[in-house]
């Protein structure tokens, strides 16, 4: 994955699901982070191919709870962000979203395989490099190049929430450089996709620079920096000057994050910090078309497009409502009719009706009825 000159959707809890990531990409985001998933939770998941909607789902064992959902369309730009405080557990979780499917485990490198089904052969060729051994093509030499569901793995080292810090995750890692080194080196040694992390500022600029330099030595592909300290609140201005200090001390790409609300801000923060790329959170949440060089589209249009993607990818209703409420609160308030109707909605069908997308909902659901199969992988 290329980390220079990229517009990046930041990880956002309860927001960064597949539907919102695809929305941001539609408007111009080059890299899209998923919401943070705790390693403990992912380890308890099974990988399933959801043929009904065409997604790859990581489902909590013994339940129907989808912990992480992705699809082929985003596999070269989606970053899986993980919450962890243990190197071995982090690797175990990472290998679940970055591995060769069990379907292909029986095909060892160089093994001759008899592929009798053309459809099966086409499926395998998406994941493996296949060299024909004879003219008819029935006997093949299969070289595993590995298949992946995500483009990169990122470790969350910036979340200031008490849940993360008390568990030694998120910003709780910032004062444990040895553990940071252990986690990142373990992932780098064992994965063949980019590994990155995202941090916040420490108490002094010099401390942050020193930590960033230690992180760079682990071999990570890039470093994300939120220009606020753990105690800072969103209303506190991001310290772009301290991000600049980090950029000048490193040779790897730095992704700057903080106070990007308009398209012009992407260039402003790049000039001010020298960062390779720029990440945006609230600016994208309030209007995902912030990524468009043509300028923002009306927020009403963005909400409708988000509803359509939530319907298409069967987004969790709680996540969908949470994201819509955040959009509404920035431009209006939840006490007005739209906000009250969103709060009252219990299903995606209710939201489709509220935003005039009943026909789209019926069309999508009708098409999906014939493909309701889930396949354990």
Tab-separated table of N, CA, C and O in Angstrom, residues 50 75 88-89 137 153 164 172 208 230 244 246 257 261 263 265 344:
chain	number	residue	atom	x	y	z
A	50	UNK	N	-20.379	-14.337	2.999
A	50	UNK	CA	-21.802	-14.023	2.985
A	50	UNK	C	-22.237	-13.834	1.534
A	50	UNK	O	-22.099	-12.746	0.958
A	75	UNK	N	-10.574	-4.330	-0.674
A	75	UNK	CA	-9.492	-5.101	-0.063
A	75	UNK	C	-8.111	-4.459	-0.250
A	75	UNK	O	-7.191	-4.756	0.510
A	88	UNK	N	1.653	-11.654	21.015
A	88	UNK	CA	1.215	-12.948	20.494
A	88	UNK	C	-0.261	-12.906	20.144
A	88	UNK	O	-0.696	-13.403	19.094
A	89	UNK	N	-1.047	-12.308	21.025
A	89	UNK	CA	-2.484	-12.215	20.761
A	89	UNK	C	-2.761	-11.330	19.539
A	89	UNK	O	-3.657	-11.608	18.735
A	137	UNK	N	-4.718	-27.852	-19.370
A	137	UNK	CA	-4.874	-27.027	-18.181
A	137	UNK	C	-5.517	-27.718	-17.004
A	137	UNK	O	-5.927	-27.088	-16.049
A	153	UNK	N	-2.528	-3.740	8.512
A	153	UNK	CA	-2.903	-3.852	9.927
A	153	UNK	C	-2.364	-2.626	10.656
A	153	UNK	O	-1.198	-2.260	10.500
A	164	UNK	N	-9.926	1.441	26.990
A	164	UNK	CA	-8.680	1.052	26.320
A	164	UNK	C	-7.487	1.162	27.260
A	164	UNK	O	-6.670	0.240	27.367
A	172	UNK	N	-2.814	3.755	26.342
A	172	UNK	CA	-2.110	3.082	27.430
A	172	UNK	C	-0.770	2.509	26.995
A	172	UNK	O	0.095	2.232	27.829
A	208	UNK	N	7.633	12.704	22.288
A	208	UNK	CA	6.891	12.145	21.156
A	208	UNK	C	7.834	11.798	20.014
A	208	UNK	O	7.711	10.742	19.394
A	230	UNK	N	-3.391	13.008	25.241
A	230	UNK	CA	-4.450	12.166	25.785
A	230	UNK	C	-5.485	12.994	26.539
A	230	UNK	O	-6.687	12.733	26.443
A	244	UNK	N	4.792	18.401	12.896
A	244	UNK	CA	5.915	18.783	12.028
A	244	UNK	C	7.251	18.322	12.612
A	244	UNK	O	8.150	17.884	11.877
A	246	UNK	N	7.784	15.703	14.388
A	246	UNK	CA	7.877	14.257	14.166
A	246	UNK	C	8.256	13.970	12.722
A	246	UNK	O	9.145	13.150	12.439
A	257	UNK	N	-3.188	13.906	11.488
A	257	UNK	CA	-4.605	13.863	11.840
A	257	UNK	C	-4.909	14.959	12.855
A	257	UNK	O	-4.184	15.129	13.832
A	261	UNK	N	-11.435	19.772	8.269
A	261	UNK	CA	-12.888	19.838	8.104
A	261	UNK	C	-13.337	20.220	6.692
A	261	UNK	O	-14.502	20.048	6.342
A	263	UNK	N	-11.945	20.423	2.317
A	263	UNK	CA	-10.969	19.852	1.395
A	263	UNK	C	-9.676	20.661	1.385
A	263	UNK	O	-8.576	20.081	1.326
A	265	UNK	N	-8.270	22.013	3.782
A	265	UNK	CA	-7.480	21.717	4.981
A	265	UNK	C	-6.464	20.603	4.738
A	265	UNK	O	-5.440	20.537	5.428
A	344	UNK	N	-36.465	6.817	16.550
A	344	UNK	CA	-37.604	5.899	16.633
A	344	UNK	C	-37.434	4.685	15.715
A	344	UNK	O	-38.004	3.618	15.969
